[in-house]
Amino acid sequence: HVQPVESGGGSVQAGGSLRLSCVASGSTDSTYCTGWFRQVPGKKREGVAAIDSDGSTRYADSVKGRFTISLDNAKSTVYLQMDSLKPEDTAVYYCAADEGGSIRWGCGPDTVNAFSDWGQGTQVTVS
């Protein structure tokens, strides 16, 4: 079992930047894919970005060119660098790990079925 823990959320003005971190503990050897998702109360959860253990990345169209996902294997940490933030980026951001689910479902922001382990989330507010 993998336990992702997010940090780095906060409040920022439009056009600003934030960097989220996701530290994974537990059986991280079984993690092939890590994703970032976000959710606004009352709305459906949205995939943002994902990265596999080889460093291949995929992004939702809404964040392409503004967000960058990266992986530090030595630290078991995945980062989400968010630049040029917009008010519509306001949401709770969640990190998720797959424990092999991506082998069947793929590794991407649109493959939510691949992810079995979820963090508690961190709030990002853009005004």
PDB file of C-alpha atoms in Angstrom:
ATOM      1  CA  HIS A   1       0.000   0.000   0.000  1.00  0.00           C
ATOM      2  CA  VAL A   2       1.206   3.506  -0.888  1.00  0.00           C
ATOM      3  CA  GLN A   3       0.270   6.637   1.040  1.00  0.00           C
ATOM      4  CA  PRO A   4       0.659   9.883  -0.918  1.00  0.00           C
ATOM      5  CA  VAL A   5       0.886  13.113   1.087  1.00  0.00           C
ATOM      6  CA  GLU A   6       0.429  16.464  -0.653  1.00  0.00           C
ATOM      7  CA  SER A   7       1.811  19.841   0.372  1.00  0.00           C
ATOM      8  CA  GLY A   8       2.449  23.252  -1.128  1.00  0.00           C
ATOM      9  CA  GLY A   9      -1.057  24.550  -1.594  1.00  0.00           C
ATOM     10  CA  GLY A  10      -2.044  28.093  -0.723  1.00  0.00           C
ATOM     11  CA  SER A  11      -3.464  31.338  -2.018  1.00  0.00           C
ATOM     12  CA  VAL A  12      -1.993  33.246  -4.926  1.00  0.00           C
ATOM     13  CA  GLN A  13      -3.022  36.015  -7.279  1.00  0.00           C
ATOM     14  CA  ALA A  14      -3.866  35.313 -10.892  1.00  0.00           C
ATOM     15  CA  GLY A  15      -0.710  34.997 -12.965  1.00  0.00           C
ATOM     16  CA  GLY A  16       1.271  33.689 -10.024  1.00  0.00           C
ATOM     17  CA  SER A  17       2.887  30.319  -9.374  1.00  0.00           C
ATOM     18  CA  LEU A  18       2.764  27.505  -6.851  1.00  0.00           C
ATOM     19  CA  ARG A  19       4.592  24.211  -6.591  1.00  0.00           C
ATOM     20  CA  LEU A  20       2.817  21.217  -5.118  1.00  0.00           C
ATOM     21  CA  SER A  21       4.696  18.235  -3.736  1.00  0.00           C
ATOM     22  CA  CYS A  22       3.528  14.657  -3.328  1.00  0.00           C
ATOM     23  CA  VAL A  23       5.636  12.439  -1.095  1.00  0.00           C
ATOM     24  CA  ALA A  24       4.830   8.743  -1.248  1.00  0.00           C
ATOM     25  CA  SER A  25       5.475   6.336   1.585  1.00  0.00           C
ATOM     26  CA  GLY A  26       4.950   2.601   1.788  1.00  0.00           C
ATOM     27  CA  SER A  27       5.373   0.115  -1.066  1.00  0.00           C
ATOM     28  CA  THR A  28       6.575   2.678  -3.594  1.00  0.00           C
ATOM     29  CA  ASP A  29       8.337  -0.024  -5.663  1.00  0.00           C
ATOM     30  CA  SER A  30       4.907  -0.974  -6.985  1.00  0.00           C
ATOM     31  CA  THR A  31       4.149   2.557  -8.189  1.00  0.00           C
ATOM     32  CA  TYR A  32       4.364   2.938 -11.965  1.00  0.00           C
ATOM     33  CA  CYS A  33       2.293   6.069 -12.352  1.00  0.00           C
ATOM     34  CA  THR A  34       1.503   9.125 -10.229  1.00  0.00           C
ATOM     35  CA  GLY A  35      -1.178  11.601 -11.069  1.00  0.00           C
ATOM     36  CA  TRP A  36      -2.536  14.938  -9.941  1.00  0.00           C
ATOM     37  CA  PHE A  37      -6.260  15.540  -9.886  1.00  0.00           C
ATOM     38  CA  ARG A  38      -8.377  18.442  -8.696  1.00  0.00           C
ATOM     39  CA  GLN A  39     -11.915  18.941  -7.531  1.00  0.00           C
ATOM     40  CA  VAL A  40     -14.171  21.870  -6.815  1.00  0.00           C
ATOM     41  CA  PRO A  41     -17.063  21.237  -4.403  1.00  0.00           C
ATOM     42  CA  GLY A  42     -20.126  20.172  -6.333  1.00  0.00           C
ATOM     43  CA  LYS A  43     -18.176  19.404  -9.484  1.00  0.00           C
ATOM     44  CA  LYS A  44     -16.659  16.272 -10.950  1.00  0.00           C
ATOM     45  CA  ARG A  45     -13.042  15.441 -10.165  1.00  0.00           C
ATOM     46  CA  GLU A  46     -10.751  16.481 -13.014  1.00  0.00           C
ATOM     47  CA  GLY A  47      -7.450  14.945 -14.045  1.00  0.00           C
ATOM     48  CA  VAL A  48      -4.592  17.442 -14.312  1.00  0.00           C
ATOM     49  CA  ALA A  49      -1.376  15.592 -15.115  1.00  0.00           C
ATOM     50  CA  ALA A  50       0.345  12.245 -14.742  1.00  0.00           C
ATOM     51  CA  ILE A  51       3.869  10.886 -14.891  1.00  0.00           C
ATOM     52  CA  ASP A  52       5.095   7.314 -15.168  1.00  0.00           C
ATOM     53  CA  SER A  53       8.203   5.772 -13.639  1.00  0.00           C
ATOM     54  CA  ASP A  54      10.151   6.425 -16.870  1.00  0.00           C
ATOM     55  CA  GLY A  55       9.360  10.111 -16.699  1.00  0.00           C
ATOM     56  CA  SER A  56       6.799  10.231 -19.504  1.00  0.00           C
ATOM     57  CA  THR A  57       4.186  12.902 -18.876  1.00  0.00           C
ATOM     58  CA  ARG A  58       0.644  13.686 -19.965  1.00  0.00           C
ATOM     59  CA  TYR A  59      -1.452  16.765 -19.281  1.00  0.00           C
ATOM     60  CA  ALA A  60      -5.037  17.862 -19.448  1.00  0.00           C
ATOM     61  CA  ASP A  61      -5.610  20.391 -22.218  1.00  0.00           C
ATOM     62  CA  SER A  62      -6.673  22.992 -19.659  1.00  0.00           C
ATOM     63  CA  VAL A  63      -3.193  23.093 -18.088  1.00  0.00           C
ATOM     64  CA  LYS A  64      -0.858  22.352 -21.016  1.00  0.00           C
ATOM     65  CA  GLY A  65       1.901  24.926 -21.267  1.00  0.00           C
ATOM     66  CA  ARG A  66       1.237  26.198 -17.737  1.00  0.00           C
ATOM     67  CA  PHE A  67       1.754  23.199 -15.454  1.00  0.00           C
ATOM     68  CA  THR A  68       4.743  20.869 -15.285  1.00  0.00           C
ATOM     69  CA  ILE A  69       4.806  17.503 -13.533  1.00  0.00           C
ATOM     70  CA  SER A  70       8.149  16.013 -12.524  1.00  0.00           C
ATOM     71  CA  LEU A  71       9.508  13.081 -10.563  1.00  0.00           C
ATOM     72  CA  ASP A  72      12.371  12.728  -8.099  1.00  0.00           C
ATOM     73  CA  ASN A  73      12.760   8.973  -7.611  1.00  0.00           C
ATOM     74  CA  ALA A  74      15.422   9.345  -4.931  1.00  0.00           C
ATOM     75  CA  LYS A  75      12.989  11.320  -2.797  1.00  0.00           C
ATOM     76  CA  SER A  76       9.865   9.365  -3.844  1.00  0.00           C
ATOM     77  CA  THR A  77       8.387  12.752  -4.630  1.00  0.00           C
ATOM     78  CA  VAL A  78       6.321  14.041  -7.521  1.00  0.00           C
ATOM     79  CA  TYR A  79       6.027  17.777  -8.096  1.00  0.00           C
ATOM     80  CA  LEU A  80       3.432  19.858  -9.881  1.00  0.00           C
ATOM     81  CA  GLN A  81       4.787  23.258 -10.885  1.00  0.00           C
ATOM     82  CA  MET A  82       1.863  25.541 -11.631  1.00  0.00           C
ATOM     83  CA  ASP A  83       2.560  28.786 -13.479  1.00  0.00           C
ATOM     84  CA  SER A  84       0.299  31.462 -14.959  1.00  0.00           C
ATOM     85  CA  LEU A  85      -2.415  30.434 -12.553  1.00  0.00           C
ATOM     86  CA  LYS A  86      -5.998  31.404 -13.270  1.00  0.00           C
ATOM     87  CA  PRO A  87      -8.998  31.719 -10.943  1.00  0.00           C
ATOM     88  CA  GLU A  88     -10.476  28.620 -12.597  1.00  0.00           C
ATOM     89  CA  ASP A  89      -7.512  26.615 -11.272  1.00  0.00           C
ATOM     90  CA  THR A  90      -8.934  27.038  -7.770  1.00  0.00           C
ATOM     91  CA  ALA A  91      -9.634  23.584  -6.340  1.00  0.00           C
ATOM     92  CA  VAL A  92      -8.477  20.930  -3.916  1.00  0.00           C
ATOM     93  CA  TYR A  93      -5.576  19.144  -5.558  1.00  0.00           C
ATOM     94  CA  TYR A  94      -5.071  15.447  -4.940  1.00  0.00           C
ATOM     95  CA  CYS A  95      -2.111  13.203  -5.615  1.00  0.00           C
ATOM     96  CA  ALA A  96      -2.731   9.576  -6.527  1.00  0.00           C
ATOM     97  CA  ALA A  97      -0.564   6.490  -7.077  1.00  0.00           C
ATOM     98  CA  ASP A  98      -1.433   3.435  -9.121  1.00  0.00           C
ATOM     99  CA  GLU A  99       0.232   0.332  -7.622  1.00  0.00           C
ATOM    100  CA  GLY A 100       0.297  -1.233 -11.068  1.00  0.00           C
ATOM    101  CA  GLY A 101      -3.165  -0.196 -12.212  1.00  0.00           C
ATOM    102  CA  SER A 102      -1.666   1.808 -15.060  1.00  0.00           C
ATOM    103  CA  ILE A 103      -0.507  -1.426 -16.697  1.00  0.00           C
ATOM    104  CA  ARG A 104      -4.136  -2.110 -17.515  1.00  0.00           C
ATOM    105  CA  TRP A 105      -5.619   1.393 -17.689  1.00  0.00           C
ATOM    106  CA  GLY A 106      -2.700   3.517 -18.850  1.00  0.00           C
ATOM    107  CA  CYS A 107      -1.036   6.475 -17.131  1.00  0.00           C
ATOM    108  CA  GLY A 108      -2.736   9.791 -17.723  1.00  0.00           C
ATOM    109  CA  PRO A 109      -5.027  12.443 -16.290  1.00  0.00           C
ATOM    110  CA  ASP A 110      -7.907  10.662 -18.046  1.00  0.00           C
ATOM    111  CA  THR A 111      -7.183   7.203 -16.577  1.00  0.00           C
ATOM    112  CA  VAL A 112      -8.602   7.655 -13.078  1.00  0.00           C
ATOM    113  CA  ASN A 113      -9.352   3.917 -12.845  1.00  0.00           C
ATOM    114  CA  ALA A 114      -5.605   3.251 -12.743  1.00  0.00           C
ATOM    115  CA  PHE A 115      -5.169   4.966  -9.378  1.00  0.00           C
ATOM    116  CA  SER A 116      -5.799   3.134  -6.120  1.00  0.00           C
ATOM    117  CA  ASP A 117      -4.067   5.253  -3.481  1.00  0.00           C
ATOM    118  CA  TRP A 118      -5.102   8.842  -2.854  1.00  0.00           C
ATOM    119  CA  GLY A 119      -3.816  11.639  -0.660  1.00  0.00           C
ATOM    120  CA  GLN A 120      -5.925  13.937   1.493  1.00  0.00           C
ATOM    121  CA  GLY A 121      -5.599  16.901  -0.828  1.00  0.00           C
ATOM    122  CA  THR A 122      -4.247  20.428  -0.621  1.00  0.00           C
ATOM    123  CA  GLN A 123      -6.227  23.596  -1.316  1.00  0.00           C
ATOM    124  CA  VAL A 124      -5.153  25.956  -4.094  1.00  0.00           C
ATOM    125  CA  THR A 125      -6.925  29.303  -4.310  1.00  0.00           C
ATOM    126  CA  VAL A 126      -6.303  31.756  -7.145  1.00  0.00           C
ATOM    127  CA  SER A 127      -7.878  35.190  -6.933  1.00  0.00           C
TER     128      SER A 127
END
